[in-house]
Amino acid sequence: MTQLTQGRGRLRRWWSMWVVGGVDHDAILKQISEDSGWSGRYAFLVVISAMISLLGLLMPSVAVLIGAMLLSPLMMPIIGLGFGIATVDPREIRRSATALLVGAVLAIALSVVCVTLSPIQTITSEIAGRTRPTLFDLLVALLSAVAGAYALIRGRGGTVVGVAIAIALMPPLVVVGFGIATLNWTVFAGSLLLFLTNAITIALTAALVARLYGFGAHLSPQHTGWQLVLFFVALGLLSVPLGAALRQIAFEAVAQRQVRDTISDRFPDASRLGQLDIDYAATPIRIRAVVLTPQLDPSADRVLAADLRARLQRPIDVHVDQLHVDPEGDGVEAAQIARANSASQAADADRQQRAVASVALIAGVQPDAVTVDTDKRVLSTIASALPGLPIALYRLLEQRASRGAPGWTVRIIPPRDAVLPSLPIAAGVISDDALQVAAWSSRRDKRALLVNGGTREQRLAVAEGVDDRGGEAGAGVAGGPLRFIWSAEDAAATNPLGARAKEQAPGT
């Protein structure tokens, strides 16, 4: 016992002299204090990181998400919180916690607004991947926090940014906002748990590493005991839901394999399992399968349900659609091709329905008001009238609807009372945007525009500019400033030869 005590004493002296003694505690605390509080730079990085994360999640793109994580604006407030706990510094704890809380709220609020305005509100693979945290995520956060705190203490602060890639902080917050905007509380709860797991684990692990390196040396053993209790209690509480999630994921992986094997073993060797869907959230677990088989089995559902209940120890609801095929010919392959074509057609119909719904939502109309041309892949509708809304905004609505209907050409026709664009002239040049909007309006409404006011040359120039951009316009009458009005005649009849042939009255 005496030798063990002496060995511990020598190790403690060596650690204190050669490890703790080589750390500039004051300089590190000063650096953390400067970087962990609220500032304009910090707010700017939070906004940019949140926007990049949202784009990476919706695209989805791992490369874009890595770019967002490289900014890692939330990392330093969390590290600062950990060092504040290590030194029991109420001021640093308050500063870091405030910066972290305000930054998190800002990122979530920005995500909610952007997702609400976005036509794309689909749960992508990157979003789904941040809604089911497990014990593995806690371990990653713990080990990464050790690396980050060590790098900061040993004068390699730049490594903290790299560590932030492993422990994603901003993407889970953005997914929290996505869950709020789409009213999906499963997404909200899962991503919030992931963020809290990362933040709490980083802060408490950083506090323990800081204590090992001599920060808070003035504290009593009671303070050290309190810090250890806080660390293990927090990790223990987090481990409960994370362990349950890991257990469920492991069960699903095993169940998937056992269901496939059980169904395949029930039918002859020439059979094929064409499709398998398992709903683990249903009670009982719902299994739907399609089997291509040369021999139909009327009792398959009952036997499979009993067998899977015994294997999985869960209530099971099984239904297998059996498609009879000829084992001597190419019936199996033909059935598989037919099934694949049917699934493809169903997927196309689903995508078309979602595209129509997206266009209808943005245009402010019912889905049945959207005309679908499947041959030309065109969706068209007349937008709901909003009094006083400039026609240029209807063009923006069409552009937004096009992004929500990939593979389709979207045509939103503005209502008849939409406000036509004005014709500002700057340095003798007419705004190109106004000409583009006017040409778009003419094409969508299939009517010609007239240009009134200004001089004869100006009216002709504006009308020709609209024609050059694909619209129909003619020179109208003089009097007042330049302005657009709708022609009372059909566009084709009004402008058979172009703007130069359409002047209706001499100008001034």
Coordinates of C-alpha atoms in Angstrom, one line a residue:
M1 CA 0.0 0.0 0.0
T2 CA 2.9 2.3 0.9
Q3 CA 4.5 1.7 -2.5
L4 CA 1.2 2.3 -4.3
T5 CA 0.8 5.6 -2.5
Q6 CA 4.3 6.7 -3.3
G7 CA 3.7 5.7 -7.0
R8 CA 0.6 7.9 -7.1
G9 CA 2.5 10.8 -5.5
R10 CA 5.3 10.6 -8.0
L11 CA 2.8 10.4 -10.9
R12 CA 1.0 13.4 -9.5
R13 CA 4.2 15.4 -9.2
W14 CA 5.3 14.5 -12.7
W15 CA 1.9 15.5 -14.1
S16 CA 1.9 18.8 -12.2
M17 CA 5.5 19.7 -13.2
W18 CA 5.7 18.5 -16.8
V19 CA 2.1 18.7 -18.1
V20 CA 0.2 21.2 -16.0
G21 CA 3.3 23.3 -15.5
G22 CA 3.7 23.8 -19.3
V23 CA 0.2 25.3 -19.7
D24 CA -0.3 29.1 -19.8
H25 CA -3.6 29.1 -17.9
D26 CA -4.2 32.8 -18.0
A27 CA -3.6 33.1 -21.8
I28 CA -6.0 30.2 -22.5
L29 CA -8.7 31.6 -20.3
K30 CA -8.3 35.0 -21.9
Q31 CA -8.6 33.5 -25.4
I32 CA -11.7 31.5 -24.4
S33 CA -13.3 34.6 -22.8
E34 CA -12.8 36.6 -26.0
D35 CA -14.2 33.9 -28.3
S36 CA -17.0 32.4 -26.3
G37 CA -19.3 35.5 -25.8
W38 CA -21.8 37.2 -27.9
S39 CA -20.5 39.5 -30.7
G40 CA -21.4 40.7 -34.1
R41 CA -18.9 38.3 -35.7
Y42 CA -20.5 35.4 -33.8
A43 CA -24.0 36.4 -34.9
F44 CA -22.9 36.7 -38.5
L45 CA -21.3 33.2 -38.4
V46 CA -24.5 31.7 -36.8
V47 CA -26.6 33.1 -39.6
I48 CA -24.3 32.0 -42.4
S49 CA -23.7 28.6 -40.9
A50 CA -27.5 28.0 -40.4
M51 CA -28.3 29.0 -44.0
I52 CA -25.5 26.7 -45.4
S53 CA -26.7 23.9 -43.2
L54 CA -30.3 24.3 -44.3
L55 CA -29.3 24.2 -48.0
G56 CA -27.1 21.1 -47.3
L57 CA -30.0 19.4 -45.6
L58 CA -32.6 20.1 -48.3
M59 CA -30.4 19.4 -51.3
P60 CA -29.2 17.1 -49.6
S61 CA -25.4 17.4 -49.8
V62 CA -22.8 16.1 -47.4
A63 CA -20.2 18.5 -48.9
V64 CA -22.3 21.5 -48.2
L65 CA -23.0 20.3 -44.6
I66 CA -19.3 19.9 -44.0
G67 CA -18.8 23.5 -45.2
A68 CA -21.4 24.7 -42.6
M69 CA -19.7 22.7 -39.8
L70 CA -16.3 24.1 -40.6
L71 CA -17.6 27.5 -39.5
S72 CA -18.5 26.0 -36.1
P73 CA -19.8 29.2 -34.4
L74 CA -21.4 27.4 -31.5
M75 CA -18.3 25.4 -30.5
M76 CA -16.5 28.1 -28.6
P77 CA -19.5 29.1 -26.4
I78 CA -19.9 25.5 -25.4
I79 CA -16.1 25.1 -24.7
G80 CA -16.3 28.4 -22.7
L81 CA -19.2 27.0 -20.7
G82 CA -17.1 23.9 -19.9
F83 CA -14.1 26.0 -18.8
G84 CA -16.5 28.1 -16.7
I85 CA -17.8 25.0 -15.0
A86 CA -14.2 23.8 -14.5
T87 CA -13.1 27.0 -12.8
V88 CA -16.6 27.7 -11.2
D89 CA -16.6 31.2 -12.8
P90 CA -20.2 32.4 -12.7
R91 CA -19.4 35.3 -15.1
E92 CA -17.9 33.0 -17.8
I93 CA -20.8 30.5 -17.4
R94 CA -23.3 33.3 -17.8
R95 CA -21.6 34.8 -20.8
S96 CA -21.1 31.5 -22.6
A97 CA -24.6 30.2 -21.8
T98 CA -26.2 33.4 -23.0
A99 CA -24.2 33.3 -26.3
L100 CA -25.1 29.7 -26.8
L101 CA -28.8 30.1 -26.1
V102 CA -29.2 33.3 -28.2
G103 CA -27.2 31.7 -31.1
A104 CA -29.3 28.5 -30.9
V105 CA -32.6 30.5 -30.9
L106 CA -31.4 32.6 -33.8
A107 CA -30.5 29.6 -35.9
I108 CA -33.8 27.8 -35.1
A109 CA -35.9 31.0 -35.9
L110 CA -34.1 31.5 -39.2
S111 CA -34.6 27.9 -40.1
V112 CA -38.3 28.1 -39.3
V113 CA -38.8 31.2 -41.5
C114 CA -36.8 29.8 -44.5
V115 CA -38.5 26.4 -44.4
T116 CA -41.9 28.0 -44.1
L117 CA -41.2 30.1 -47.2
S118 CA -39.5 27.2 -49.1
P119 CA -41.5 25.0 -51.5
I120 CA -39.3 22.1 -50.5
Q121 CA -40.4 20.6 -47.2
T122 CA -39.4 17.0 -47.8
I123 CA -37.6 15.0 -45.2
T124 CA -34.3 14.2 -46.9
S125 CA -31.8 11.5 -45.9
E126 CA -29.6 14.1 -44.2
I127 CA -32.6 15.4 -42.2
A128 CA -33.7 11.9 -41.2
G129 CA -30.2 11.0 -40.2
R130 CA -30.3 13.7 -37.4
T131 CA -33.6 12.6 -35.9
R132 CA -32.6 9.3 -34.3
P133 CA -29.5 9.9 -32.0
T134 CA -28.0 6.9 -30.2
L135 CA -25.3 6.2 -27.7
F136 CA -22.8 6.3 -30.6
D137 CA -23.6 10.0 -31.0
L138 CA -22.8 10.5 -27.3
L139 CA -19.5 8.7 -27.6
V140 CA -18.5 10.7 -30.6
A141 CA -19.3 13.9 -28.8
L142 CA -17.3 12.8 -25.7
L143 CA -14.2 11.7 -27.6
S144 CA -14.4 14.8 -29.9
A145 CA -14.7 17.1 -26.8
V146 CA -11.6 15.5 -25.3
A147 CA -9.7 16.2 -28.6
G148 CA -11.1 19.8 -28.8
A149 CA -10.3 20.7 -25.2
Y150 CA -6.8 19.2 -25.5
A151 CA -6.1 21.0 -28.7
L152 CA -7.2 24.3 -27.2
I153 CA -5.1 23.9 -24.1
R154 CA -2.0 22.8 -26.0
G155 CA -2.1 25.8 -28.3
R156 CA -3.7 24.1 -31.3
G157 CA -7.0 26.0 -31.3
G158 CA -7.5 25.6 -35.0
T159 CA -8.1 21.9 -34.4
V160 CA -11.3 22.8 -32.6
V161 CA -12.8 23.7 -36.0
G162 CA -11.9 20.3 -37.4
V163 CA -13.4 18.6 -34.3
A164 CA -16.7 20.4 -35.0
I165 CA -17.1 18.4 -38.2
A166 CA -17.4 15.2 -36.1
I167 CA -19.9 16.7 -33.7
A168 CA -22.4 18.4 -35.8
L169 CA -23.9 21.3 -33.8
M170 CA -25.6 23.6 -36.4
P171 CA -27.3 20.9 -38.6
P172 CA -29.4 19.5 -35.7
L173 CA -30.5 23.0 -34.7
V174 CA -31.6 23.6 -38.3
V175 CA -33.5 20.3 -38.3
V176 CA -35.2 21.5 -35.1
G177 CA -36.5 24.5 -37.0
F178 CA -37.5 22.3 -39.9
G179 CA -39.6 20.2 -37.5
I180 CA -41.3 23.3 -36.1
A181 CA -42.0 24.7 -39.5
T182 CA -43.5 21.4 -40.8
L183 CA -45.2 20.6 -37.5
N184 CA -43.3 17.3 -37.4
W185 CA -42.7 16.7 -33.7
T186 CA -40.8 13.5 -34.3
V187 CA -38.2 15.3 -36.3
F188 CA -38.2 18.2 -33.7
A189 CA -37.7 15.9 -30.7
G190 CA -35.1 13.7 -32.3
S191 CA -32.9 16.6 -33.6
L192 CA -33.3 18.5 -30.3
L193 CA -32.1 15.5 -28.3
L194 CA -29.1 15.2 -30.7
F195 CA -28.1 18.9 -30.2
L196 CA -28.5 18.7 -26.4
T197 CA -26.5 15.5 -26.3
N198 CA -23.7 17.1 -28.2
A199 CA -23.8 20.4 -26.3
I200 CA -24.0 18.9 -22.8
T201 CA -21.4 16.2 -23.5
I202 CA -18.9 18.7 -25.0
A203 CA -19.3 21.2 -22.1
L204 CA -18.9 18.7 -19.3
T205 CA -16.1 16.8 -21.0
A206 CA -14.3 20.0 -21.6
A207 CA -14.7 20.8 -17.9
L208 CA -13.1 17.5 -16.8
V209 CA -10.2 17.9 -19.3
A210 CA -9.6 21.5 -18.1
R211 CA -9.5 20.2 -14.5
L212 CA -6.9 17.6 -15.4
Y213 CA -4.7 20.4 -16.9
G214 CA -4.8 22.4 -13.7
F215 CA -7.7 24.8 -14.4
G216 CA -9.6 25.5 -11.2
A217 CA -6.6 24.4 -9.0
H218 CA -8.0 26.7 -6.3
L219 CA -11.1 24.6 -5.9
S220 CA -11.8 22.4 -2.9
P221 CA -12.3 18.6 -3.2
Q222 CA -16.0 19.2 -2.6
H223 CA -16.1 21.3 -5.9
T224 CA -14.3 18.5 -7.7
G225 CA -16.8 16.0 -6.4
W226 CA -19.7 18.2 -7.4
Q227 CA -18.3 18.5 -11.0
L228 CA -17.8 14.7 -11.3
V229 CA -21.4 14.1 -10.0
L230 CA -22.7 16.6 -12.6
F231 CA -20.8 14.9 -15.4
F232 CA -21.9 11.3 -14.7
V233 CA -25.5 12.3 -13.8
A234 CA -25.9 14.2 -17.1
L235 CA -24.4 11.5 -19.2
G236 CA -26.5 8.9 -17.4
L237 CA -29.7 10.8 -18.1
L238 CA -28.8 11.2 -21.7
S239 CA -27.9 7.6 -22.0
V240 CA -31.5 6.4 -21.3
P241 CA -33.2 7.7 -24.5
L242 CA -30.0 7.3 -26.5
G243 CA -29.7 3.7 -25.4
A244 CA -33.3 3.0 -26.2
A245 CA -32.9 4.4 -29.7
L246 CA -29.8 2.3 -30.3
R247 CA -31.6 -0.8 -29.1
Q248 CA -34.5 0.0 -31.5
I249 CA -32.2 0.5 -34.4
A250 CA -30.4 -2.8 -33.7
F251 CA -33.8 -4.6 -33.4
E252 CA -34.9 -3.2 -36.8
A253 CA -31.7 -4.4 -38.4
V254 CA -32.1 -7.9 -37.0
A255 CA -35.8 -7.9 -37.8
Q256 CA -35.3 -6.9 -41.4
R257 CA -33.0 -9.9 -42.0
Q258 CA -35.2 -12.3 -40.1
V259 CA -38.4 -11.3 -41.9
R260 CA -36.6 -11.7 -45.3
D261 CA -35.3 -15.1 -44.4
T262 CA -38.6 -16.3 -42.9
I263 CA -40.6 -15.3 -46.0
S264 CA -38.1 -16.8 -48.4
D265 CA -38.0 -20.1 -46.5
R266 CA -41.8 -20.4 -46.6
F267 CA -42.0 -20.5 -50.4
P268 CA -40.3 -22.7 -53.0
D269 CA -36.7 -22.1 -54.2
A270 CA -37.9 -20.7 -57.5
S271 CA -39.8 -17.9 -55.7
R272 CA -38.6 -14.3 -55.5
L273 CA -39.2 -11.7 -52.8
G274 CA -40.1 -8.7 -55.0
Q275 CA -41.0 -6.1 -52.4
L276 CA -40.9 -5.8 -48.6
D277 CA -42.2 -2.9 -46.4
I278 CA -42.0 -3.0 -42.6
D279 CA -43.7 -0.4 -40.4
Y280 CA -42.0 -0.7 -37.0
A281 CA -44.0 2.2 -35.5
A282 CA -47.3 0.4 -36.0
T283 CA -48.8 -1.8 -33.3
P284 CA -48.6 -4.6 -34.1
I285 CA -45.6 -4.3 -36.4
R286 CA -47.0 -4.2 -40.0
I287 CA -45.3 -6.3 -42.7
R288 CA -46.3 -6.1 -46.3
A289 CA -44.5 -8.2 -49.0
V290 CA -44.8 -9.3 -52.6
V291 CA -43.7 -12.8 -53.6
L292 CA -43.4 -14.1 -57.1
T293 CA -44.0 -17.8 -56.7
P294 CA -44.8 -20.8 -58.9
Q295 CA -47.0 -22.3 -56.1
L296 CA -49.5 -20.3 -54.1
D297 CA -49.8 -20.8 -50.4
P298 CA -53.2 -19.9 -48.9
S299 CA -52.0 -20.2 -45.3
A300 CA -48.8 -18.2 -45.7
D301 CA -50.0 -15.1 -43.8
R302 CA -51.1 -17.1 -40.8
V303 CA -48.0 -19.3 -40.6
L304 CA -45.6 -16.4 -41.2
A305 CA -47.3 -14.3 -38.5
A306 CA -46.9 -17.1 -35.9
D307 CA -43.3 -17.8 -36.9
L308 CA -42.3 -14.1 -36.8
R309 CA -44.0 -13.5 -33.5
A310 CA -42.0 -16.3 -32.0
R311 CA -38.7 -15.0 -33.5
L312 CA -39.1 -11.3 -32.8
Q313 CA -41.1 -11.5 -29.6
R314 CA -43.4 -8.7 -30.8
P315 CA -47.0 -8.7 -32.1
I316 CA -46.9 -9.0 -35.9
D317 CA -49.4 -8.3 -38.7
V318 CA -48.3 -9.9 -42.0
H319 CA -49.8 -9.9 -45.4
V320 CA -48.0 -11.3 -48.5
D321 CA -49.3 -10.6 -52.0
Q322 CA -48.5 -13.8 -54.0
L323 CA -48.1 -13.5 -57.8
H324 CA -48.2 -16.8 -59.6
V325 CA -45.5 -17.3 -62.2
D326 CA -44.4 -20.1 -64.5
P327 CA -41.1 -21.5 -63.3
E328 CA -40.4 -23.2 -66.7
G329 CA -40.6 -20.0 -68.7
D330 CA -39.6 -16.4 -68.1
G331 CA -42.7 -15.8 -66.0
V332 CA -40.6 -14.7 -63.0
E333 CA -38.7 -12.1 -64.9
A334 CA -41.8 -10.9 -66.7
A335 CA -43.7 -10.5 -63.4
Q336 CA -40.7 -8.7 -61.9
I337 CA -40.6 -6.3 -64.9
A338 CA -44.4 -5.7 -64.6
R339 CA -44.1 -5.0 -60.9
A340 CA -41.2 -2.6 -61.5
N341 CA -43.1 -0.8 -64.2
S342 CA -46.1 -0.6 -61.9
A343 CA -44.0 0.8 -59.1
S344 CA -42.4 3.3 -61.4
Q345 CA -45.8 4.5 -62.6
A346 CA -47.0 4.8 -59.1
A347 CA -43.9 6.8 -58.1
D348 CA -44.4 9.1 -61.2
A349 CA -48.0 9.6 -60.2
D350 CA -47.0 10.4 -56.7
R351 CA -44.4 12.9 -57.9
Q352 CA -46.9 14.5 -60.2
Q353 CA -49.4 14.8 -57.4
R354 CA -46.8 16.5 -55.1
A355 CA -45.8 18.9 -57.9
V356 CA -49.4 19.8 -58.5
A357 CA -50.0 20.4 -54.8
S358 CA -46.9 22.5 -54.6
V359 CA -47.9 24.7 -57.6
A360 CA -51.5 25.0 -56.2
L361 CA -50.2 26.1 -52.8
I362 CA -47.9 28.8 -54.2
A363 CA -50.5 30.0 -56.7
G364 CA -53.2 30.1 -54.0
V365 CA -55.6 27.8 -55.8
Q366 CA -57.1 24.4 -55.3
P367 CA -55.1 21.4 -56.9
D368 CA -57.9 20.7 -59.3
A369 CA -57.4 24.2 -60.8
V370 CA -54.0 23.2 -62.0
T371 CA -53.9 22.0 -65.6
V372 CA -51.6 19.1 -66.2
D373 CA -50.1 18.4 -69.7
T374 CA -48.3 15.1 -69.1
D375 CA -46.9 14.8 -72.6
K376 CA -45.2 18.2 -72.5
R377 CA -44.6 18.1 -68.7
V378 CA -46.4 21.4 -68.2
L379 CA -48.3 22.6 -65.1
S380 CA -50.4 25.7 -65.6
T381 CA -52.9 27.7 -63.5
I382 CA -54.3 31.2 -63.0
A383 CA -53.0 32.6 -59.8
S384 CA -55.4 33.7 -57.1
A385 CA -56.0 37.5 -57.3
L386 CA -54.4 39.6 -54.6
P387 CA -55.5 43.2 -54.9
G388 CA -52.7 45.6 -55.5
L389 CA -50.0 42.9 -56.0
P390 CA -47.5 43.9 -58.8
I391 CA -47.4 41.5 -61.7
A392 CA -43.7 41.1 -61.1
L393 CA -44.4 39.2 -57.9
Y394 CA -46.5 36.7 -59.8
R395 CA -43.5 36.0 -62.0
L396 CA -41.5 35.4 -58.8
L397 CA -44.2 33.0 -57.6
E398 CA -43.8 31.1 -60.9
Q399 CA -40.1 30.8 -60.4
R400 CA -40.6 29.5 -56.8
A401 CA -43.2 27.0 -58.0
S402 CA -40.8 25.7 -60.6
R403 CA -38.2 24.9 -57.9
G404 CA -40.8 22.9 -56.1
A405 CA -41.8 20.9 -59.3
P406 CA -38.6 19.5 -60.7
G407 CA -39.0 18.0 -64.2
W408 CA -42.0 20.1 -65.0
T409 CA -42.5 23.5 -66.7
V410 CA -44.6 25.7 -64.5
R411 CA -46.8 28.5 -66.0
I412 CA -48.6 30.7 -63.5
I413 CA -50.9 33.1 -65.3
P414 CA -51.4 36.4 -63.4
P415 CA -55.0 37.5 -62.7
R416 CA -56.5 40.2 -65.0
D417 CA -56.3 42.9 -62.4
A418 CA -52.6 42.4 -61.6
V419 CA -50.6 45.7 -61.5
L420 CA -48.5 46.1 -64.7
P421 CA -44.8 47.1 -64.2
S422 CA -43.9 50.8 -64.2
L423 CA -41.3 52.1 -66.7
P424 CA -38.6 53.9 -64.8
I425 CA -35.9 55.6 -66.9
A426 CA -32.4 56.0 -65.4
A427 CA -29.8 57.9 -67.4
G428 CA -31.9 57.6 -70.5
V429 CA -32.1 53.8 -70.2
I430 CA -35.4 51.9 -69.5
S431 CA -35.2 49.2 -66.8
D432 CA -34.5 45.7 -68.3
D433 CA -36.4 44.1 -65.4
A434 CA -39.6 46.0 -66.4
L435 CA -39.3 44.9 -70.0
Q436 CA -38.7 41.2 -68.9
V437 CA -41.7 41.3 -66.6
A438 CA -43.9 42.9 -69.3
A439 CA -42.8 40.3 -71.9
W440 CA -43.5 37.5 -69.4
S441 CA -47.0 39.0 -68.6
S442 CA -47.8 39.1 -72.3
R443 CA -46.7 35.5 -72.9
R444 CA -48.6 34.1 -69.9
D445 CA -51.9 36.1 -70.6
K446 CA -51.6 35.7 -74.4
R447 CA -52.5 39.3 -74.8
A448 CA -50.6 42.3 -76.3
L449 CA -49.5 45.3 -74.3
L450 CA -49.7 48.9 -75.4
V451 CA -47.1 51.5 -74.4
N452 CA -48.7 54.9 -73.7
G453 CA -47.1 58.2 -72.8
G454 CA -43.6 59.6 -73.4
T455 CA -42.3 60.4 -76.9
R456 CA -42.9 58.4 -80.1
E457 CA -39.3 57.1 -80.1
Q458 CA -39.7 56.0 -76.4
R459 CA -42.9 54.1 -77.1
L460 CA -41.4 52.3 -80.1
A461 CA -38.3 51.4 -78.2
V462 CA -40.2 50.0 -75.3
A463 CA -42.5 48.0 -77.5
E464 CA -39.6 46.6 -79.5
G465 CA -37.8 45.7 -76.2
V466 CA -40.9 43.7 -75.1
D467 CA -41.0 42.0 -78.5
D468 CA -37.3 41.1 -78.3
R469 CA -37.9 39.4 -75.0
G470 CA -40.7 37.2 -76.3
G471 CA -43.8 39.3 -75.6
E472 CA -46.3 41.2 -77.7
A473 CA -46.4 45.0 -77.4
G474 CA -47.3 48.0 -79.6
A475 CA -46.9 51.8 -79.3
G476 CA -50.0 53.4 -78.0
V477 CA -50.9 57.1 -77.6
A478 CA -49.1 60.1 -76.3
G479 CA -49.8 61.9 -73.0
G480 CA -48.3 61.5 -69.5
P481 CA -45.4 59.3 -68.4
L482 CA -44.5 56.0 -70.1
R483 CA -46.8 53.2 -68.9
F484 CA -48.2 49.8 -70.0
I485 CA -51.8 49.0 -70.6
W486 CA -53.4 45.9 -71.9
S487 CA -54.5 46.0 -75.6
A488 CA -58.2 45.4 -76.2
E489 CA -57.3 43.2 -79.1
D490 CA -55.8 39.7 -79.3
A491 CA -52.0 39.6 -79.2
A492 CA -51.6 37.9 -82.6
A493 CA -54.0 40.3 -84.3
T494 CA -52.5 43.3 -82.7
N495 CA -48.9 42.5 -83.5
P496 CA -48.6 40.5 -86.8
L497 CA -45.4 42.3 -87.9
G498 CA -43.7 43.4 -84.7
A499 CA -43.5 46.6 -82.8
R500 CA -42.5 48.8 -85.7
A501 CA -45.9 48.1 -87.4
K502 CA -48.0 48.8 -84.4
E503 CA -48.0 52.5 -83.7
Q504 CA -51.6 53.6 -83.3
A505 CA -51.2 57.3 -83.1
P506 CA -48.6 59.9 -83.9
G507 CA -46.4 60.9 -81.0
T508 CA -44.9 64.1 -79.8

